[in-house]
Structure formats: structure tokens, C-alpha cells
Amino acid sequence: MRVRALPRRPEVRLTELGFGAAQGGNLYRVTTDEEFASAVDTAWEAGVRYYDTAPHYGLGLSERRLGAALRHRPRDEYVVSTKVGRLLVPSPQDAHLRDSDGFDVPASHRRVWDFSRDGVLRSIEASLDRTGLDRIDIVYLHDPDDHWEWAASEAVPALVELRDQGVVGAIGAGMNQSEMLARFVREADVDVMMCAGRYTLLEQGAADALLPAAQSRGVGVVIAGVYNSGLLSRDRPPADAVYNYQQAPAELIERARRIATVCETYGVTLPQAALAFVRRHPAVVSTVVGVRNTAQAAEAVRRSKAVVAEELWDALAAAGLLATAH
């Protein structure tokens, strides 16, 4: 599998396909330890060497499972990213309840926003403890949408200090928007951004500011949410397809179906084209796909290996389904 180095941190090298571990935190439904471990095994055997997690995913469950699945692998052969910004605070009085943020786990902890220097240090220490790893390769600020000043003035300097000390390899931010990510690129000393859902075959908002800024400043971009929460994940989007974690509007479903029709004429599926499209931009260093089990891991790898004709992008642009083929 092809590997790309972060331009500013060439020692941090990411495979073009990354393993998203949110499902390992029981996103939406229960995933067993065995299912998740076998998914990591399948991805590893296919050459995947970049794995992304966060404390938010299952109140630490994803980090614990990912650490256990990777612990016996050669440490210098893979890259792990996690996130800071949400501290997990014990809440034993609620342990009999279920988590209310979309993860099927006991509500034994509550998430507390914290982008302070102390919060960043505590979060990384806790992530190291949960994963059992000796270091974290990439640390992202996690969804600082409502906390720009706090994150920029306290969290970023703390991460820069840790990076310069060699405690972490690279730093950045991960968000479901592109505007603030572009601001981080322009105004902060960052190495890599994770952009979820805003640069896909269906929408290319990140191409306006984030991707050009990243390319000009040598900041790598990891694309997550490449299927727009599900709308682009099937060969033919169904009527109940999900977009941005909600029921997709009818007009978007129709647009995705029209894209799928054009893709079929070039011998590829909609998900295959979705993965291939985002990798074409020179600023994009990896694409993270959420994986729950062996079947999903194998499918992600198969899709990522599809050969897509360059003429497809011209055809989509000519049909008014893609802003530009280049």
C-alpha cells in the first residue's frame, strides 16, 4: 500500500488508507472485542499502517481496543493518531445508564471540554495509559468549533511543546468543517489536519480555502467521512441514506445516484470513486475509513485498490456533478 510522508514531518508516514476506529468504541451499536481485533488483523495484513482513534469514541473503549490490537506489532511500523479536547471524567452515578453521544457503552464517564495546557497533558497521559503504547504519533485537537481562542492560545502551544520535545510526532486539528481548519493552517504551527465530510465526491467545500492553504504551507490533510456519513457508501444510495449523521435530503440522494450512474459507465462503483477522488489532491496524505469488522476492513481495502479512469472526473464535471475535474 502506498505511503505518504507529512511534508513538515517526513518521519511521520501514513498509508493512503487509514483505519478509523470509532466503531471500536461501539458507535451506534455493540462491536465485540473479537470483531474489532479481527478487523485490525485484516487491515494490517492488507498493508494498512495508519490507525485513528479518540477518547470520545466509546468513552475510551476505542483507544483500549486499538492499543490491545496493535500492542504486539512492531511499534515503528505503524502510526496512531488520537485527539485532545474532551477529558473523560468518572461519573459512577450514571454507570447504569447508556452513553448519550451515540456510543453503546455505559455512561460511566462524562466528557468535559478542556483545551487548556493542563487538559492537553492530562488527555495525552490518559490516552497513553488506555492504549498501552509508548507514544502517540499524531495528536489532533478534537472539534474545537466553539473554542477557537482557548484552543489556539493554550492547546496549540502545549502540543507544539510536546512535539518539539519528541513526545508526539505531529500535531493538528480534526473537525467536520473546513473553515476553522484553514485558519489553523494559516495562523498556527501545525503539521496535519483531519477534515471530515467537507471534501468528498459529493461536496468540495474544503477546496476553497483549506486545501490550497495546506498545500502552500506544507501541511498534510487527512480526509475522513469520505462517504458523507453513508450517502456514498453503497453502489446505489437507498431512499433512507444518511448524510451528516441524519436522513439525507431527497435532492442529495438523487445527486448521489446520478454520480453513481456515471461511475458505472466507467466500470467503478460509487464508493470506489469516492475514495479515488479525494486521493487525487496533492495535499491529501491519507483517507480514513471507519471499520467495524473483518468484512468492512476487507471491503475498504478492495475499494481503495480500484483503478479509476481519469476520464471519469471529466465526465462528472461535464454533467455538472463535479465542480472541476482537476
mmCIF file of C-alpha atoms in Angstrom:
data_model
loop_
_atom_site.group_PDB
_atom_site.id
_atom_site.type_symbol
_atom_site.label_atom_id
_atom_site.label_comp_id
_atom_site.label_asym_id
_atom_site.label_seq_id
_atom_site.Cartn_x
_atom_site.Cartn_y
_atom_site.Cartn_z
ATOM 1 C CA MET A 1 0.000 0.000 0.000
ATOM 2 C CA ARG A 2 1.311 3.417 -0.927
ATOM 3 C CA VAL A 3 2.650 5.644 1.835
ATOM 4 C CA ARG A 4 2.894 9.435 2.028
ATOM 5 C CA ALA A 5 5.016 11.394 4.477
ATOM 6 C CA LEU A 6 3.815 14.566 6.154
ATOM 7 C CA PRO A 7 5.639 17.365 4.301
ATOM 8 C CA ARG A 8 6.729 19.110 7.506
ATOM 9 C CA ARG A 9 7.329 15.894 9.470
ATOM 10 C CA PRO A 10 8.688 13.385 6.934
ATOM 11 C CA GLU A 11 9.376 10.845 9.664
ATOM 12 C CA VAL A 12 5.579 10.502 10.083
ATOM 13 C CA ARG A 13 4.434 8.359 7.152
ATOM 14 C CA LEU A 14 0.802 7.453 6.542
ATOM 15 C CA THR A 15 -0.639 4.735 4.336
ATOM 16 C CA GLU A 16 -3.076 6.135 1.793
ATOM 17 C CA LEU A 17 -5.852 4.169 3.507
ATOM 18 C CA GLY A 18 -6.288 4.713 7.231
ATOM 19 C CA PHE A 19 -8.259 2.650 9.749
ATOM 20 C CA GLY A 20 -10.936 4.664 11.568
ATOM 21 C CA ALA A 21 -11.571 3.137 14.992
ATOM 22 C CA ALA A 22 -14.756 4.926 16.090
ATOM 23 C CA GLN A 23 -16.722 1.713 15.556
ATOM 24 C CA GLY A 24 -14.346 0.080 18.019
ATOM 25 C CA GLY A 25 -15.977 2.342 20.580
ATOM 26 C CA ASN A 26 -19.393 0.783 19.829
ATOM 27 C CA LEU A 27 -20.532 3.611 17.568
ATOM 28 C CA TYR A 28 -24.327 3.221 17.229
ATOM 29 C CA ARG A 29 -24.214 -0.478 18.214
ATOM 30 C CA VAL A 30 -22.096 -3.045 20.013
ATOM 31 C CA THR A 31 -18.924 -4.352 18.402
ATOM 32 C CA THR A 32 -17.265 -7.278 20.133
ATOM 33 C CA ASP A 33 -13.611 -7.378 21.110
ATOM 34 C CA GLU A 34 -13.128 -10.268 18.699
ATOM 35 C CA GLU A 35 -14.771 -8.447 15.775
ATOM 36 C CA PHE A 36 -12.622 -5.397 16.247
ATOM 37 C CA ALA A 37 -9.380 -7.323 16.734
ATOM 38 C CA SER A 38 -10.014 -9.335 13.576
ATOM 39 C CA ALA A 39 -10.728 -6.118 11.674
ATOM 40 C CA VAL A 40 -7.330 -4.750 12.717
ATOM 41 C CA ASP A 41 -5.713 -8.041 11.708
ATOM 42 C CA THR A 42 -7.333 -7.904 8.259
ATOM 43 C CA ALA A 43 -6.324 -4.304 7.692
ATOM 44 C CA TRP A 44 -2.778 -4.993 8.858
ATOM 45 C CA GLU A 45 -2.409 -7.972 6.529
ATOM 46 C CA ALA A 46 -3.516 -5.742 3.646
ATOM 47 C CA GLY A 47 -0.833 -3.184 4.456
ATOM 48 C CA VAL A 48 -2.759 -0.566 6.429
ATOM 49 C CA ARG A 49 -0.397 1.142 8.857
ATOM 50 C CA TYR A 50 -2.342 4.243 9.955
ATOM 51 C CA TYR A 51 -4.911 3.929 12.754
ATOM 52 C CA ASP A 52 -7.039 6.752 14.172
ATOM 53 C CA THR A 53 -8.903 6.839 17.474
ATOM 54 C CA ALA A 54 -10.039 9.292 20.177
ATOM 55 C CA PRO A 55 -11.093 9.329 23.855
ATOM 56 C CA HIS A 56 -14.548 10.429 22.675
ATOM 57 C CA TYR A 57 -15.095 7.125 20.843
ATOM 58 C CA GLY A 58 -16.901 4.941 23.342
ATOM 59 C CA LEU A 59 -15.565 6.828 26.375
ATOM 60 C CA GLY A 60 -12.107 5.363 25.875
ATOM 61 C CA LEU A 61 -13.193 1.922 24.646
ATOM 62 C CA SER A 62 -11.841 2.520 21.135
ATOM 63 C CA GLU A 63 -8.418 3.521 22.485
ATOM 64 C CA ARG A 64 -8.258 0.465 24.742
ATOM 65 C CA ARG A 65 -9.236 -1.925 21.967
ATOM 66 C CA LEU A 66 -6.918 -0.366 19.389
ATOM 67 C CA GLY A 67 -3.979 -0.431 21.779
ATOM 68 C CA ALA A 68 -4.605 -4.093 22.560
ATOM 69 C CA ALA A 69 -4.860 -4.982 18.865
ATOM 70 C CA LEU A 70 -1.613 -3.211 17.976
ATOM 71 C CA ARG A 71 0.478 -3.914 21.050
ATOM 72 C CA HIS A 72 2.222 -6.974 19.644
ATOM 73 C CA ARG A 73 3.032 -5.275 16.314
ATOM 74 C CA PRO A 74 6.458 -3.692 15.647
ATOM 75 C CA ARG A 75 5.977 -0.156 17.009
ATOM 76 C CA ASP A 76 7.970 1.588 14.303
ATOM 77 C CA GLU A 77 5.829 0.068 11.563
ATOM 78 C CA TYR A 78 2.563 1.904 12.258
ATOM 79 C CA VAL A 79 1.188 5.354 13.022
ATOM 80 C CA VAL A 80 -1.512 6.052 15.606
ATOM 81 C CA SER A 81 -3.411 9.294 15.972
ATOM 82 C CA THR A 82 -5.692 10.282 18.824
ATOM 83 C CA LYS A 83 -7.294 13.518 19.936
ATOM 84 C CA VAL A 84 -7.492 16.014 22.785
ATOM 85 C CA GLY A 85 -10.163 18.460 23.889
ATOM 86 C CA ARG A 86 -12.582 16.167 25.699
ATOM 87 C CA LEU A 87 -11.469 14.904 29.081
ATOM 88 C CA LEU A 88 -13.171 11.792 30.419
ATOM 89 C CA VAL A 89 -14.305 12.404 33.996
ATOM 90 C CA PRO A 90 -15.596 9.467 36.085
ATOM 91 C CA SER A 91 -19.351 9.534 36.616
ATOM 92 C CA PRO A 92 -20.117 6.357 38.614
ATOM 93 C CA GLN A 93 -23.593 7.533 39.489
ATOM 94 C CA ASP A 94 -24.546 7.240 35.805
ATOM 95 C CA ALA A 95 -22.836 3.911 35.096
ATOM 96 C CA HIS A 96 -26.227 2.159 34.957
ATOM 97 C CA LEU A 97 -27.217 4.386 32.020
ATOM 98 C CA ARG A 98 -26.078 4.257 28.382
ATOM 99 C CA ASP A 99 -23.898 6.919 26.790
ATOM 100 C CA SER A 100 -25.968 9.634 25.118
ATOM 101 C CA ASP A 101 -23.439 10.600 22.420
ATOM 102 C CA GLY A 102 -24.061 7.763 20.005
ATOM 103 C CA PHE A 103 -21.884 5.042 21.545
ATOM 104 C CA ASP A 104 -23.412 1.893 23.005
ATOM 105 C CA VAL A 105 -21.383 1.874 26.236
ATOM 106 C CA PRO A 106 -22.189 2.522 29.909
ATOM 107 C CA ALA A 107 -22.243 6.213 30.817
ATOM 108 C CA SER A 108 -19.535 5.633 33.407
ATOM 109 C CA HIS A 109 -17.706 8.821 32.397
ATOM 110 C CA ARG A 110 -18.739 12.221 31.149
ATOM 111 C CA ARG A 111 -16.955 14.288 28.519
ATOM 112 C CA VAL A 112 -15.688 17.699 29.644
ATOM 113 C CA TRP A 113 -14.357 20.220 27.138
ATOM 114 C CA ASP A 114 -10.819 21.216 28.050
ATOM 115 C CA PHE A 115 -8.324 22.856 25.686
ATOM 116 C CA SER A 116 -6.081 24.131 28.472
ATOM 117 C CA ARG A 117 -2.424 23.168 28.662
ATOM 118 C CA ASP A 118 -3.146 21.009 31.689
ATOM 119 C CA GLY A 119 -6.112 19.441 29.912
ATOM 120 C CA VAL A 120 -3.971 18.547 26.894
ATOM 121 C CA LEU A 121 -1.285 16.965 29.084
ATOM 122 C CA ARG A 122 -3.829 15.006 31.123
ATOM 123 C CA SER A 123 -5.624 13.832 27.992
ATOM 124 C CA ILE A 124 -2.466 12.532 26.320
ATOM 125 C CA GLU A 125 -1.334 10.826 29.525
ATOM 126 C CA ALA A 126 -4.728 9.114 29.785
ATOM 127 C CA SER A 127 -4.614 8.058 26.116
ATOM 128 C CA LEU A 128 -1.172 6.533 26.599
ATOM 129 C CA ASP A 129 -2.493 4.650 29.607
ATOM 130 C CA ARG A 130 -5.573 3.371 27.766
ATOM 131 C CA THR A 131 -3.702 2.323 24.626
ATOM 132 C CA GLY A 132 -0.671 0.981 26.450
ATOM 133 C CA LEU A 133 1.518 2.476 23.720
ATOM 134 C CA ASP A 134 4.825 4.209 24.352
ATOM 135 C CA ARG A 135 3.941 7.253 22.250
ATOM 136 C CA ILE A 136 1.247 8.887 20.137
ATOM 137 C CA ASP A 137 2.360 9.724 16.609
ATOM 138 C CA ILE A 138 -0.280 12.361 15.758
ATOM 139 C CA VAL A 139 -2.438 14.395 18.149
ATOM 140 C CA TYR A 140 -5.424 16.338 16.824
ATOM 141 C CA LEU A 141 -7.496 18.968 18.595
ATOM 142 C CA HIS A 142 -10.930 17.337 18.502
ATOM 143 C CA ASP A 143 -13.823 19.511 17.324
ATOM 144 C CA PRO A 144 -12.710 22.886 18.724
ATOM 145 C CA ASP A 145 -15.515 24.602 16.745
ATOM 146 C CA ASP A 146 -16.788 26.654 19.700
ATOM 147 C CA HIS A 147 -13.398 27.084 21.362
ATOM 148 C CA TRP A 148 -11.081 28.812 18.877
ATOM 149 C CA GLU A 149 -9.454 31.226 21.328
ATOM 150 C CA TRP A 150 -8.973 28.584 24.005
ATOM 151 C CA ALA A 151 -7.586 26.016 21.591
ATOM 152 C CA ALA A 152 -5.356 28.453 19.698
ATOM 153 C CA SER A 153 -3.945 30.199 22.765
ATOM 154 C CA GLU A 154 -3.456 27.208 25.095
ATOM 155 C CA ALA A 155 -3.852 23.823 23.403
ATOM 156 C CA VAL A 156 -1.760 24.535 20.319
ATOM 157 C CA PRO A 157 1.265 25.874 22.266
ATOM 158 C CA ALA A 158 1.065 22.830 24.563
ATOM 159 C CA LEU A 159 1.064 20.479 21.575
ATOM 160 C CA VAL A 160 3.919 22.381 19.931
ATOM 161 C CA GLU A 161 5.938 21.967 23.118
ATOM 162 C CA LEU A 162 5.239 18.236 23.230
ATOM 163 C CA ARG A 163 6.104 17.849 19.557
ATOM 164 C CA ASP A 164 9.335 19.782 19.933
ATOM 165 C CA GLN A 165 10.250 17.566 22.881
ATOM 166 C CA GLY A 166 9.633 14.470 20.779
ATOM 167 C CA VAL A 167 6.733 13.289 22.930
ATOM 168 C CA VAL A 168 4.404 13.355 19.884
ATOM 169 C CA GLY A 169 5.349 13.249 16.235
ATOM 170 C CA ALA A 170 2.915 15.699 14.621
ATOM 171 C CA ILE A 171 0.011 17.926 15.633
ATOM 172 C CA GLY A 172 -3.111 19.374 14.094
ATOM 173 C CA ALA A 173 -6.897 19.505 14.396
ATOM 174 C CA GLY A 174 -9.793 17.319 13.329
ATOM 175 C CA MET A 175 -13.202 18.774 12.525
ATOM 176 C CA ASN A 176 -16.383 18.362 10.485
ATOM 177 C CA GLN A 177 -15.830 21.762 8.887
ATOM 178 C CA SER A 178 -13.048 23.237 6.775
ATOM 179 C CA GLU A 179 -13.113 26.971 7.542
ATOM 180 C CA MET A 180 -11.548 26.775 11.004
ATOM 181 C CA LEU A 181 -9.126 24.111 9.846
ATOM 182 C CA ALA A 182 -7.918 26.568 7.205
ATOM 183 C CA ARG A 183 -7.492 29.175 9.927
ATOM 184 C CA PHE A 184 -5.357 26.790 11.965
ATOM 185 C CA VAL A 185 -3.209 26.181 8.881
ATOM 186 C CA ARG A 186 -2.753 29.909 8.300
ATOM 187 C CA GLU A 187 -2.224 31.009 11.892
ATOM 188 C CA ALA A 188 -0.795 28.065 13.874
ATOM 189 C CA ASP A 189 2.311 25.889 13.792
ATOM 190 C CA VAL A 190 0.556 22.668 12.733
ATOM 191 C CA ASP A 191 1.546 19.673 10.615
ATOM 192 C CA VAL A 192 -1.635 17.855 9.603
ATOM 193 C CA MET A 193 -5.394 18.476 9.502
ATOM 194 C CA MET A 194 -8.192 15.908 9.589
ATOM 195 C CA CYS A 195 -11.187 17.110 7.593
ATOM 196 C CA ALA A 196 -14.362 15.030 7.897
ATOM 197 C CA GLY A 197 -17.034 15.187 5.220
ATOM 198 C CA ARG A 198 -16.120 18.503 3.626
ATOM 199 C CA TYR A 199 -14.045 17.181 0.760
ATOM 200 C CA THR A 200 -15.824 14.311 -0.925
ATOM 201 C CA LEU A 201 -17.136 13.279 -4.309
ATOM 202 C CA LEU A 202 -20.421 14.895 -3.287
ATOM 203 C CA GLU A 203 -19.109 18.202 -1.923
ATOM 204 C CA GLN A 204 -15.787 20.008 -2.157
ATOM 205 C CA GLY A 205 -16.042 22.944 0.235
ATOM 206 C CA ALA A 206 -12.540 22.295 1.603
ATOM 207 C CA ALA A 207 -11.125 23.016 -1.852
ATOM 208 C CA ASP A 208 -11.910 26.720 -1.429
ATOM 209 C CA ALA A 209 -9.543 27.534 1.441
ATOM 210 C CA LEU A 210 -8.263 24.546 3.411
ATOM 211 C CA LEU A 211 -6.602 22.510 0.681
ATOM 212 C CA PRO A 212 -4.883 25.442 -1.052
ATOM 213 C CA ALA A 213 -3.639 26.778 2.283
ATOM 214 C CA ALA A 214 -2.403 23.346 3.337
ATOM 215 C CA GLN A 215 -0.623 22.800 0.054
ATOM 216 C CA SER A 216 1.088 26.200 0.137
ATOM 217 C CA ARG A 217 2.246 25.776 3.761
ATOM 218 C CA GLY A 218 3.275 22.145 3.563
ATOM 219 C CA VAL A 219 0.533 20.868 5.876
ATOM 220 C CA GLY A 220 -0.833 17.389 5.183
ATOM 221 C CA VAL A 221 -4.575 16.748 5.065
ATOM 222 C CA VAL A 222 -6.250 13.523 6.154
ATOM 223 C CA ILE A 223 -9.741 13.095 4.740
ATOM 224 C CA ALA A 224 -12.318 11.376 6.936
ATOM 225 C CA GLY A 225 -16.045 10.999 6.330
ATOM 226 C CA VAL A 226 -15.294 10.261 2.677
ATOM 227 C CA TYR A 227 -18.757 8.696 2.300
ATOM 228 C CA ASN A 228 -20.546 11.692 3.860
ATOM 229 C CA SER A 229 -21.761 9.534 6.780
ATOM 230 C CA GLY A 230 -23.107 6.843 4.466
ATOM 231 C CA LEU A 231 -24.628 8.504 1.422
ATOM 232 C CA LEU A 232 -21.695 7.458 -0.786
ATOM 233 C CA SER A 233 -21.021 4.124 0.918
ATOM 234 C CA ARG A 234 -23.222 1.942 -1.315
ATOM 235 C CA ASP A 235 -23.176 1.304 -5.030
ATOM 236 C CA ARG A 236 -26.713 2.737 -5.240
ATOM 237 C CA PRO A 237 -27.795 5.099 -2.420
ATOM 238 C CA PRO A 238 -31.090 3.917 -0.896
ATOM 239 C CA ALA A 239 -34.010 6.178 -0.048
ATOM 240 C CA ASP A 240 -33.101 6.081 3.650
ATOM 241 C CA ALA A 241 -29.436 7.000 3.102
ATOM 242 C CA VAL A 242 -27.696 9.031 5.805
ATOM 243 C CA TYR A 243 -25.889 12.324 5.221
ATOM 244 C CA ASN A 244 -24.092 14.201 8.006
ATOM 245 C CA TYR A 245 -25.458 11.697 10.546
ATOM 246 C CA GLN A 246 -29.076 12.443 9.565
ATOM 247 C CA GLN A 247 -31.580 11.354 6.938
ATOM 248 C CA ALA A 248 -30.251 12.602 3.606
ATOM 249 C CA PRO A 249 -32.372 15.175 1.745
ATOM 250 C CA ALA A 250 -34.051 13.790 -1.382
ATOM 251 C CA GLU A 251 -32.114 16.121 -3.684
ATOM 252 C CA LEU A 252 -28.780 14.900 -2.349
ATOM 253 C CA ILE A 253 -29.817 11.266 -2.745
ATOM 254 C CA GLU A 254 -30.750 11.980 -6.350
ATOM 255 C CA ARG A 255 -27.442 13.726 -6.975
ATOM 256 C CA ALA A 256 -25.519 10.794 -5.495
ATOM 257 C CA ARG A 257 -27.488 8.379 -7.690
ATOM 258 C CA ARG A 258 -26.640 10.422 -10.790
ATOM 259 C CA ILE A 259 -22.950 10.298 -9.807
ATOM 260 C CA ALA A 260 -23.270 6.535 -9.333
ATOM 261 C CA THR A 261 -24.735 6.148 -12.830
ATOM 262 C CA VAL A 262 -21.793 7.951 -14.403
ATOM 263 C CA CYS A 263 -19.354 5.887 -12.318
ATOM 264 C CA GLU A 264 -20.957 2.670 -13.556
ATOM 265 C CA THR A 265 -20.324 3.639 -17.174
ATOM 266 C CA TYR A 266 -16.611 3.716 -16.307
ATOM 267 C CA GLY A 267 -16.678 0.352 -14.569
ATOM 268 C CA VAL A 268 -16.366 1.509 -10.960
ATOM 269 C CA THR A 269 -18.741 1.769 -8.032
ATOM 270 C CA LEU A 270 -19.732 4.930 -6.209
ATOM 271 C CA PRO A 271 -17.680 4.061 -3.075
ATOM 272 C CA GLN A 272 -14.623 3.209 -5.187
ATOM 273 C CA ALA A 273 -14.851 6.552 -6.965
ATOM 274 C CA ALA A 274 -15.396 8.351 -3.648
ATOM 275 C CA LEU A 275 -12.104 7.017 -2.295
ATOM 276 C CA ALA A 276 -10.186 7.615 -5.509
ATOM 277 C CA PHE A 277 -11.410 11.185 -5.908
ATOM 278 C CA VAL A 278 -10.138 12.568 -2.609
ATOM 279 C CA ARG A 279 -6.709 10.981 -3.027
ATOM 280 C CA ARG A 280 -6.125 12.911 -6.234
ATOM 281 C CA HIS A 281 -5.492 16.201 -4.431
ATOM 282 C CA PRO A 282 -1.762 16.687 -3.715
ATOM 283 C CA ALA A 283 -2.423 17.988 -0.187
ATOM 284 C CA VAL A 284 -4.233 14.787 0.847
ATOM 285 C CA VAL A 285 -1.899 12.324 2.577
ATOM 286 C CA SER A 286 -4.430 9.691 3.710
ATOM 287 C CA THR A 287 -8.105 8.769 3.753
ATOM 288 C CA VAL A 288 -9.520 7.309 6.973
ATOM 289 C CA VAL A 289 -12.452 4.909 6.663
ATOM 290 C CA GLY A 290 -14.399 3.684 9.668
ATOM 291 C CA VAL A 291 -14.111 -0.086 10.159
ATOM 292 C CA ARG A 292 -16.081 -2.363 12.491
ATOM 293 C CA ASN A 293 -15.292 -5.947 11.452
ATOM 294 C CA THR A 294 -13.318 -8.142 9.083
ATOM 295 C CA ALA A 295 -15.789 -7.766 6.212
ATOM 296 C CA GLN A 296 -15.690 -3.970 6.392
ATOM 297 C CA ALA A 297 -11.899 -3.940 6.588
ATOM 298 C CA ALA A 298 -11.597 -6.176 3.534
ATOM 299 C CA GLU A 299 -14.155 -4.093 1.645
ATOM 300 C CA ALA A 300 -12.357 -0.839 2.421
ATOM 301 C CA VAL A 301 -9.100 -2.284 1.128
ATOM 302 C CA ARG A 302 -10.754 -3.650 -2.004
ATOM 303 C CA ARG A 303 -12.373 -0.317 -2.764
ATOM 304 C CA SER A 304 -9.148 1.567 -2.215
ATOM 305 C CA LYS A 305 -7.355 -0.590 -4.795
ATOM 306 C CA ALA A 306 -9.807 0.121 -7.617
ATOM 307 C CA VAL A 307 -8.300 1.650 -10.739
ATOM 308 C CA VAL A 308 -10.376 4.648 -11.790
ATOM 309 C CA ALA A 309 -10.056 6.186 -15.242
ATOM 310 C CA GLU A 310 -9.149 9.880 -15.269
ATOM 311 C CA GLU A 311 -11.896 10.419 -17.837
ATOM 312 C CA LEU A 312 -14.483 9.784 -15.122
ATOM 313 C CA TRP A 313 -13.764 13.116 -13.473
ATOM 314 C CA ASP A 314 -14.165 14.956 -16.796
ATOM 315 C CA ALA A 315 -17.462 13.167 -17.373
ATOM 316 C CA LEU A 316 -18.748 14.124 -13.924
ATOM 317 C CA ALA A 317 -17.707 17.736 -14.445
ATOM 318 C CA ALA A 318 -19.384 17.833 -17.849
ATOM 319 C CA ALA A 319 -22.598 16.505 -16.265
ATOM 320 C CA GLY A 320 -22.500 19.278 -13.654
ATOM 321 C CA LEU A 321 -21.884 16.755 -10.881
ATOM 322 C CA LEU A 322 -18.371 17.870 -10.014
ATOM 323 C CA ALA A 323 -17.214 21.462 -9.710
ATOM 324 C CA THR A 324 -13.987 20.763 -11.554
ATOM 325 C CA ALA A 325 -12.270 17.669 -12.861
ATOM 326 C CA HIS A 326 -8.894 18.953 -11.668
#
